[in-house]
Amino acid sequence: MVRRRQAGRRSFRARPVHPAGSKPHPHCCRRSPMTRRIVRGGLAAALVSLLLSTAGPAAAKAATARETGSVTDFGVQQTALTVHEVAYGTGPGGRPAGFGVQMGSPGVLSVTDPVTRELLDTAHLPESSGAWAVTQASDGTVYAGSYPNAHVYSYDPQTRSIVDLGAPVPGEIVLYGFRPGSGGRIYGGTYPSAHVFSYSPSEGFRDYGRMHPTEQYVIDVAVDPARNVLWAAINSRGYLIRVDLATGEKRDIWPEALRGAPSGPADINFVGGKLFIKRGNLQALVLDPDTGAVLAENFTMSSRGTSTVASDGRSVYFTSGTQLWRYDLTTDTYGPTLDAAGKPVVAAGPAIGWGFIDHKLYAAVGNYQGQALWYDPATGANERYVLPFPPQALDINNISADPAGRIYTNLYINGNLAVLDPATGKPTNLGRLGQADGFGWYGGKMYQGVYPYGGVLEYDPAKPYKLGTNPREVFRLQPDGQNRPVSFASAGSKIYVGSTPDYGLWGGALTVYDTATGERTTRRDIVADQGVISLAVANNRIWAGTTINGGGGTEPKATEAKVFTADLDTGEKITEYIPVPGADAITSVVAGPDGMIWGLADGELFILDPTTGVVVHRQDVPGGYSGVQDELVVNAADEHVYASLDGNLLKIDPLSKTVRVIRDAQTYRLTQDARGNLWFRNGVKASNGAVQYGSHLLRYVPETDACPRSDLQPRVVVDVVDSGVANRYAADGCTVNDLIRDEADWGSHGAFLAHVADVTADLVQAGVLADAEKDSIVAAAGRSSVGR
């Protein structure tokens, strides 16, 4: 549950937490002096279009003019293919069919004929973004299980009608592992509460309950309709639950030697009286379905499970790596399938669906290119070909701007990388990268954090794109228990990477990579049981924000997120702070325009003084916590802080902390280019909090600022005399300090006083200053030495 907090007083002390036996870092950098700006053209021009409401002197805040900056929609950046699973069966008119579930906006059920290679139908799954599960029931009805709404959809191949049957278990997000039973019934599993359910036209939904009290994923199921037994795969730390569907009895039959390991069962099939298991690390097992005794092991399986039994009654097929393999049920032996010339049959990728048609084996292969394979066991003949799955507009997962102003987008799950030239509005697809959960730049090169293996890749945009060469893998963090490199920063010759742990694990990491020497240091569990999800470099330190969440399938052990600092050279932790007690995640930290550290924690803005550890400001801002899509950026031109939070685009005044909502929806994955333009993707927030339908790239161009890099001293200071009046923005991006031209060459002190009197009088008339504040500023000018 997301915890919302009320903003407190303007001054809080974050609780410093130092590593055992350590002391606070002895060196702190002072805030850089603010640059005094001289406004050319006089006060009248600076106050053009001033639309301010009166602010009382006690509030010491200036209201902000209505934003008139423009938003441009650059449209869908890529259409691409992501097929999660294919079920082979019977289509319209009794012809063979492959029923494939695809990502899309919304998700898609595509029907192809694997023999004639025709696209027979495309049916949309409303309110979904795709489906991980599909099967054909014994009565011919096809069922798909979707995300993020976790609904079951039925499809009639004869009438081509699709029906949303609703959610089998309330509150779930993803459905997995559909398998047919008897009497037109199907079974499946859920996330995040690890339920098993069934559906039949006569009974509707039936919930068999949670398979484990703390685990989240039932990632797959297998069914023995003859004995009314089901097996549920819980992959996070390894459970294989055997369920007697008649009595409800449940027991774990996962081999004792593998219990507690993070690579639990991922795909399971009940074939020929045996359980075929693919673990998360692609290691395969064959088990006795009642005792869990190991019948075969020490081989790998890349496919999403296995085929059914071939017509010979003994052969079961799967892919291992890129080859087609065969398992012999009678001898419990296995090996590559051979063609007519005695060579291994190459599948070119992992199979994601199997079927037999006229004694030939058919398989859909890979998720992204529509590949397929047929193989004749009698002759060894085989062929690889492509099925006509229709490409779809897919959600943008991440956005980054290069130094030249081009905008890179990476697709969720699919992993394609594209680049947009804003001058032409034309995106170019570069190729597959993998799902990039983080981007960073250093020396004109792009660093990419790729899920699920925790890879950090280096890409040079000046050279041709070729995965494996450019980008090339620099290192991977999976051996260090990390699968998502999500945050990047740089200083000197070093790249810093923050990451979150792999499935079933706790403890993220901070990695320091030296681009000059190639040396890498990864500090795992740098904040106990927390992931590292935001990074910034400021005051000669690394500043990092954490999340209490562990890897997928875990419950948090920690209770509140932290900000920590680390040494730029070694990555060694210096100090920990708790800026917002009880927060689940600190999704963004940046060096603010005022020399402070600004951050977002559970939808709350905080500002921390880096020299003292004091949180000098906290406030709720529009929107709630929505995960790593919450971002802060500082615009160097207008020195405001912009935030994307829960779909909102916010502009925050660095002096008054006034927040203006520029957009109140469809703003996610905020980034900034070198010109200060803001880029983001659209998206619709579902009732369960999931954000979908975000395939468009948009740009917001901030208003022109007449006083770039404004004087942000907290009070109005004339020369060196502090007036005691709170500094604030007046109009066109100019602060009161900007408008008082105390650095100009005045011929006399009297002339300067007249200038200050004119400026402050206009500001009173505009409602920016109160009369008493005007008098205080004029008095300070009188005490100054300007023009003397």
PDB file of N, CA and C in Angstrom, residues 19 482 499 507-511 522-532 542 544 546 562 564-567 570-574 576:
ATOM      1  N   PRO A  19      27.670   3.880   8.815  1.00  0.00           N
ATOM      2  CA  PRO A  19      28.088   2.495   8.929  1.00  0.00           C
ATOM      3  C   PRO A  19      28.783   2.257  10.269  1.00  0.00           C
ATOM      4  N   GLN A 482      22.145  -9.085  -9.273  1.00  0.00           N
ATOM      5  CA  GLN A 482      21.378  -7.941  -9.762  1.00  0.00           C
ATOM      6  C   GLN A 482      20.817  -8.237 -11.155  1.00  0.00           C
ATOM      7  N   SER A 499      21.441  -0.420  -8.995  1.00  0.00           N
ATOM      8  CA  SER A 499      20.708  -1.587  -9.492  1.00  0.00           C
ATOM      9  C   SER A 499      19.852  -2.203  -8.405  1.00  0.00           C
ATOM     10  N   GLY A 507      18.706  -6.794  -1.584  1.00  0.00           N
ATOM     11  CA  GLY A 507      19.988  -6.094  -1.579  1.00  0.00           C
ATOM     12  C   GLY A 507      20.440  -5.657  -2.944  1.00  0.00           C
ATOM     13  N   GLY A 508      20.221  -4.364  -3.255  1.00  0.00           N
ATOM     14  CA  GLY A 508      20.707  -3.801  -4.508  1.00  0.00           C
ATOM     15  C   GLY A 508      22.187  -3.496  -4.434  1.00  0.00           C
ATOM     16  N   ALA A 509      22.703  -2.750  -5.416  1.00  0.00           N
ATOM     17  CA  ALA A 509      24.144  -2.513  -5.487  1.00  0.00           C
ATOM     18  C   ALA A 509      24.442  -1.149  -6.077  1.00  0.00           C
ATOM     19  N   LEU A 510      25.601  -0.637  -5.715  1.00  0.00           N
ATOM     20  CA  LEU A 510      26.202   0.525  -6.365  1.00  0.00           C
ATOM     21  C   LEU A 510      27.471   0.042  -7.038  1.00  0.00           C
ATOM     22  N   THR A 511      27.564   0.287  -8.339  1.00  0.00           N
ATOM     23  CA  THR A 511      28.724  -0.139  -9.120  1.00  0.00           C
ATOM     24  C   THR A 511      29.483   1.082  -9.611  1.00  0.00           C
ATOM     25  N   THR A 522      31.689  -3.458  -7.528  1.00  0.00           N
ATOM     26  CA  THR A 522      30.261  -3.543  -7.243  1.00  0.00           C
ATOM     27  C   THR A 522      30.077  -3.798  -5.760  1.00  0.00           C
ATOM     28  N   ARG A 523      29.347  -2.879  -5.105  1.00  0.00           N
ATOM     29  CA  ARG A 523      29.100  -2.986  -3.671  1.00  0.00           C
ATOM     30  C   ARG A 523      27.658  -3.440  -3.470  1.00  0.00           C
ATOM     31  N   ARG A 524      27.529  -4.744  -3.269  1.00  0.00           N
ATOM     32  CA  ARG A 524      26.223  -5.382  -3.088  1.00  0.00           C
ATOM     33  C   ARG A 524      25.676  -5.083  -1.700  1.00  0.00           C
ATOM     34  N   ASP A 525      24.362  -4.894  -1.614  1.00  0.00           N
ATOM     35  CA  ASP A 525      23.678  -4.668  -0.348  1.00  0.00           C
ATOM     36  C   ASP A 525      24.258  -3.455   0.382  1.00  0.00           C
ATOM     37  N   ILE A 526      24.551  -2.408  -0.380  1.00  0.00           N
ATOM     38  CA  ILE A 526      25.204  -1.223   0.189  1.00  0.00           C
ATOM     39  C   ILE A 526      24.298  -0.545   1.213  1.00  0.00           C
ATOM     40  N   VAL A 527      22.995  -0.628   1.024  1.00  0.00           N
ATOM     41  CA  VAL A 527      22.023  -0.329   2.080  1.00  0.00           C
ATOM     42  C   VAL A 527      21.253  -1.616   2.307  1.00  0.00           C
ATOM     43  N   ALA A 528      21.280  -2.105   3.502  1.00  0.00           N
ATOM     44  CA  ALA A 528      20.805  -3.460   3.794  1.00  0.00           C
ATOM     45  C   ALA A 528      19.397  -3.706   3.248  1.00  0.00           C
ATOM     46  N   ASP A 529      19.289  -4.726   2.384  1.00  0.00           N
ATOM     47  CA  ASP A 529      18.019  -5.229   1.866  1.00  0.00           C
ATOM     48  C   ASP A 529      17.266  -4.224   0.998  1.00  0.00           C
ATOM     49  N   GLN A 530      17.969  -3.214   0.453  1.00  0.00           N
ATOM     50  CA  GLN A 530      17.311  -2.204  -0.367  1.00  0.00           C
ATOM     51  C   GLN A 530      17.977  -2.099  -1.737  1.00  0.00           C
ATOM     52  N   GLY A 531      17.164  -1.756  -2.744  1.00  0.00           N
ATOM     53  CA  GLY A 531      17.681  -1.517  -4.085  1.00  0.00           C
ATOM     54  C   GLY A 531      18.096  -0.074  -4.259  1.00  0.00           C
ATOM     55  N   VAL A 532      18.989   0.181  -5.213  1.00  0.00           N
ATOM     56  CA  VAL A 532      19.487   1.530  -5.494  1.00  0.00           C
ATOM     57  C   VAL A 532      18.857   1.991  -6.803  1.00  0.00           C
ATOM     58  N   ILE A 542      28.708  10.927  -4.456  1.00  0.00           N
ATOM     59  CA  ILE A 542      27.559  10.285  -5.066  1.00  0.00           C
ATOM     60  C   ILE A 542      26.402  10.404  -4.083  1.00  0.00           C
ATOM     61  N   ALA A 544      22.513   8.912  -3.587  1.00  0.00           N
ATOM     62  CA  ALA A 544      21.709   7.805  -4.101  1.00  0.00           C
ATOM     63  C   ALA A 544      20.442   7.647  -3.278  1.00  0.00           C
ATOM     64  N   THR A 546      17.100   4.953  -2.458  1.00  0.00           N
ATOM     65  CA  THR A 546      16.840   3.518  -2.423  1.00  0.00           C
ATOM     66  C   THR A 546      15.350   3.206  -2.419  1.00  0.00           C
ATOM     67  N   LYS A 562      16.046   5.208   1.988  1.00  0.00           N
ATOM     68  CA  LYS A 562      17.100   6.087   2.462  1.00  0.00           C
ATOM     69  C   LYS A 562      17.779   6.815   1.311  1.00  0.00           C
ATOM     70  N   PHE A 564      21.705   7.856   0.579  1.00  0.00           N
ATOM     71  CA  PHE A 564      23.053   7.653   1.092  1.00  0.00           C
ATOM     72  C   PHE A 564      24.055   8.362   0.203  1.00  0.00           C
ATOM     73  N   THR A 565      25.190   8.655   0.767  1.00  0.00           N
ATOM     74  CA  THR A 565      26.287   9.248   0.004  1.00  0.00           C
ATOM     75  C   THR A 565      27.411   8.241  -0.082  1.00  0.00           C
ATOM     76  N   ALA A 566      28.212   8.369  -1.146  1.00  0.00           N
ATOM     77  CA  ALA A 566      29.322   7.440  -1.355  1.00  0.00           C
ATOM     78  C   ALA A 566      30.487   8.188  -1.974  1.00  0.00           C
ATOM     79  N   ASP A 567      31.671   7.641  -1.781  1.00  0.00           N
ATOM     80  CA  ASP A 567      32.905   8.220  -2.288  1.00  0.00           C
ATOM     81  C   ASP A 567      32.959   8.098  -3.808  1.00  0.00           C
ATOM     82  N   THR A 570      35.793   5.362  -4.901  1.00  0.00           N
ATOM     83  CA  THR A 570      35.690   3.957  -4.503  1.00  0.00           C
ATOM     84  C   THR A 570      34.269   3.425  -4.464  1.00  0.00           C
ATOM     85  N   GLY A 571      33.280   4.319  -4.367  1.00  0.00           N
ATOM     86  CA  GLY A 571      31.907   3.878  -4.184  1.00  0.00           C
ATOM     87  C   GLY A 571      31.604   3.450  -2.766  1.00  0.00           C
ATOM     88  N   GLU A 572      32.534   3.613  -1.872  1.00  0.00           N
ATOM     89  CA  GLU A 572      32.305   3.227  -0.481  1.00  0.00           C
ATOM     90  C   GLU A 572      31.297   4.168   0.168  1.00  0.00           C
ATOM     91  N   LYS A 573      30.351   3.599   0.888  1.00  0.00           N
ATOM     92  CA  LYS A 573      29.305   4.400   1.511  1.00  0.00           C
ATOM     93  C   LYS A 573      29.880   5.271   2.609  1.00  0.00           C
ATOM     94  N   ILE A 574      29.374   6.521   2.680  1.00  0.00           N
ATOM     95  CA  ILE A 574      29.831   7.466   3.698  1.00  0.00           C
ATOM     96  C   ILE A 574      28.758   7.649   4.769  1.00  0.00           C
ATOM     97  N   GLU A 576      24.243   7.643   5.628  1.00  0.00           N
ATOM     98  CA  GLU A 576      22.858   7.382   5.258  1.00  0.00           C
ATOM     99  C   GLU A 576      21.953   8.413   5.928  1.00  0.00           C
TER     100      GLU A 576
END
